[in-house]
Amino acid sequence: MLTWPGAGTDEAQLLRLLLDHVSDCLVAVDGTGHIVLINRSYCHLLGGEEDDFVGRHITDVVGPQTRLHLVAQGDTPMSPFPLEVRGQKLLARQAPVLKDGKPIGAVGVALFSSPSALRRAYQRFETSVAVPAAAATWRTRFGIDDLVGNDPALDACRTRLRQAAETEFPVLITGETGTGKELIAHALHALSPRAPGPFVSVNCASIPAELIDSELFGYEAGAFTGASSRGKLGKIEVASGGTLFLDEIGDMPVHLQGSLLRVLQTGEIVRVGATVPKRIDFRLVCATHQSLDDQLTAGTFRRDLFYRLAVLRIRMPPLRERIDLALVGTALLNRLSAESGLPKRSLSAEQLQRLERHRWPGNVRELESVLTRYLVTGELAIDEMSASANISTEAATLKVSTDIQRARLAEEALLATGGNIGEAARRLGISRAQFYRIRSKIVS
Ligand SMILES: Nc1ncnc2c1ncn2[C@@H]1O[C@H](COP(=O)(O)OP(=O)(O)OP(=O)(O)O)[C@@H](O)[C@H]1O
């Protein structure tokens, strides 16, 4: 006799309870093909209650293509068996119910609602075995509480952040260097339902152009000379079930922008050297300190990709536009002293005024640096070099825009030649080495 403490003593009720907790759709028929038992998942799929189906012939309920009544009479089961029930494609498994070696009925279990659900389940399984070891190291380091400040623009960022965390849309975070773009990307992941999954961060500016491909998409075993014999998991795959953070997205080479766009459109990646695409479930968050508008105009950033990844936008305010410098300075000073073990120091009214007069081109990162120095030396030395940084930034912009133009021509030549660097260099009338140099100026 079947017993289960706390579940009552009625065996039929107990059986019902168990079956209703099986999420797969399950139905049993007697030797004539009439339904004797059907669980809640199947009733739900059929859009009715148990009483609507028990006693009816399986072909009346599921449709003429079912074979369950035939299996109940001794036909060989076919598993998995494709079935369409109420417009829903299923893969089903059938098994005869035997008594003294003779069939007295059959049980049918719908395994997956469609081949793509099956593929997804298989990939989930594969990923759950292969990815966790890699993903375990990819965790968020910051939450929304780490975002210090009491400023209207920062409050607007917090609101946007909370709204974005409830959705799955791509987010583009913009702002000058050091304004907290990476911090807020971590916080976004930590607030989202994906928080238990990995947060995988890739800095597009720090990976050589020729490696970004394999870094993001991974490669198959032996995909190219020097490739690991076991193949490599790409960062997009490592981010499966979590968030992929692409920092400095403005530095992504044009040919890769096309690949990323395809991933966003299809939800699938193709590893370098592979032919079969793989479905990956990840959320994309990007950041840039560059003006993507300028790059859109210059043609170095694809407009179609831009619209895809900038569905939701968060602009981090520069420190000089914020009204809470005293509060941020004091909070950071306390945090830095707690983290470093250095004795606490406070800031006088005069010192706070000096902080407020500075333009902070390096934003909160620069402020952290000044305050750390203050904790160590007791002197509030604000970097004079950084105060004049605006002028040098403008001078640098001219140079950068020339570099961008050249890189754009190089990328166009590369596209036109199907990725053949030698040929692209020849068309531009430069050497391969010059070609690499031009591209690396933008990429590294
Ligand atoms: N509002 C804030 N509150 C507390 N710390 C902050 C805040 N904004 C930035 N920081 C700190 O400033 C430093 C720089 O932040 P972060 O790396 O997120 O900036 P970023 O905008 O991504 O910079 P970059 O564009 O150079 O990559 C980090 O140590 C971060 O913790």
PDB file of C-alpha atoms in Angstrom, residues 171-173 185 199-205 207 212 216 235-236 243-250 252 260 264 282-288 305 309:
ATOM      1  CA  VAL A 171      20.240  48.953 -22.392  1.00  0.00           C
ATOM      2  CA  LEU A 172      22.811  51.524 -23.504  1.00  0.00           C
ATOM      3  CA  ILE A 173      24.575  53.404 -20.711  1.00  0.00           C
ATOM      4  CA  ALA A 185      25.528  47.867 -15.253  1.00  0.00           C
ATOM      5  CA  PHE A 199      27.288  38.915 -15.186  1.00  0.00           C
ATOM      6  CA  VAL A 200      29.887  38.750 -17.929  1.00  0.00           C
ATOM      7  CA  SER A 201      31.840  41.853 -18.740  1.00  0.00           C
ATOM      8  CA  VAL A 202      33.833  42.394 -21.937  1.00  0.00           C
ATOM      9  CA  ASN A 203      35.793  45.548 -22.671  1.00  0.00           C
ATOM     10  CA  CYS A 204      35.671  45.927 -26.443  1.00  0.00           C
ATOM     11  CA  ALA A 205      38.513  48.460 -26.364  1.00  0.00           C
ATOM     12  CA  ILE A 207      40.766  43.098 -26.895  1.00  0.00           C
ATOM     13  CA  ILE A 212      37.121  39.815 -30.377  1.00  0.00           C
ATOM     14  CA  LEU A 216      32.609  36.757 -27.958  1.00  0.00           C
ATOM     15  CA  LYS A 235      31.634  35.203 -23.551  1.00  0.00           C
ATOM     16  CA  ILE A 236      28.091  35.344 -24.992  1.00  0.00           C
ATOM     17  CA  THR A 243      23.745  39.516 -18.553  1.00  0.00           C
ATOM     18  CA  LEU A 244      26.453  40.334 -21.079  1.00  0.00           C
ATOM     19  CA  PHE A 245      28.010  43.737 -20.475  1.00  0.00           C
ATOM     20  CA  LEU A 246      29.863  45.140 -23.481  1.00  0.00           C
ATOM     21  CA  ASP A 247      31.890  48.081 -22.241  1.00  0.00           C
ATOM     22  CA  GLU A 248      33.242  50.614 -24.756  1.00  0.00           C
ATOM     23  CA  ILE A 249      30.848  49.312 -27.424  1.00  0.00           C
ATOM     24  CA  GLY A 250      31.879  52.272 -29.623  1.00  0.00           C
ATOM     25  CA  MET A 252      33.722  47.394 -31.627  1.00  0.00           C
ATOM     26  CA  LEU A 260      26.406  41.150 -32.973  1.00  0.00           C
ATOM     27  CA  LEU A 264      20.407  40.143 -31.360  1.00  0.00           C
ATOM     28  CA  PHE A 282      21.222  36.475 -22.455  1.00  0.00           C
ATOM     29  CA  ARG A 283      20.473  40.112 -21.772  1.00  0.00           C
ATOM     30  CA  LEU A 284      22.680  42.741 -23.368  1.00  0.00           C
ATOM     31  CA  VAL A 285      23.849  45.882 -21.607  1.00  0.00           C
ATOM     32  CA  CYS A 286      26.341  48.169 -23.360  1.00  0.00           C
ATOM     33  CA  ALA A 287      28.243  51.256 -22.309  1.00  0.00           C
ATOM     34  CA  THR A 288      30.217  53.917 -24.089  1.00  0.00           C
ATOM     35  CA  LEU A 305      22.810  47.948 -34.446  1.00  0.00           C
ATOM     36  CA  LEU A 309      21.032  48.026 -28.480  1.00  0.00           C
TER      37      LEU A 309
END
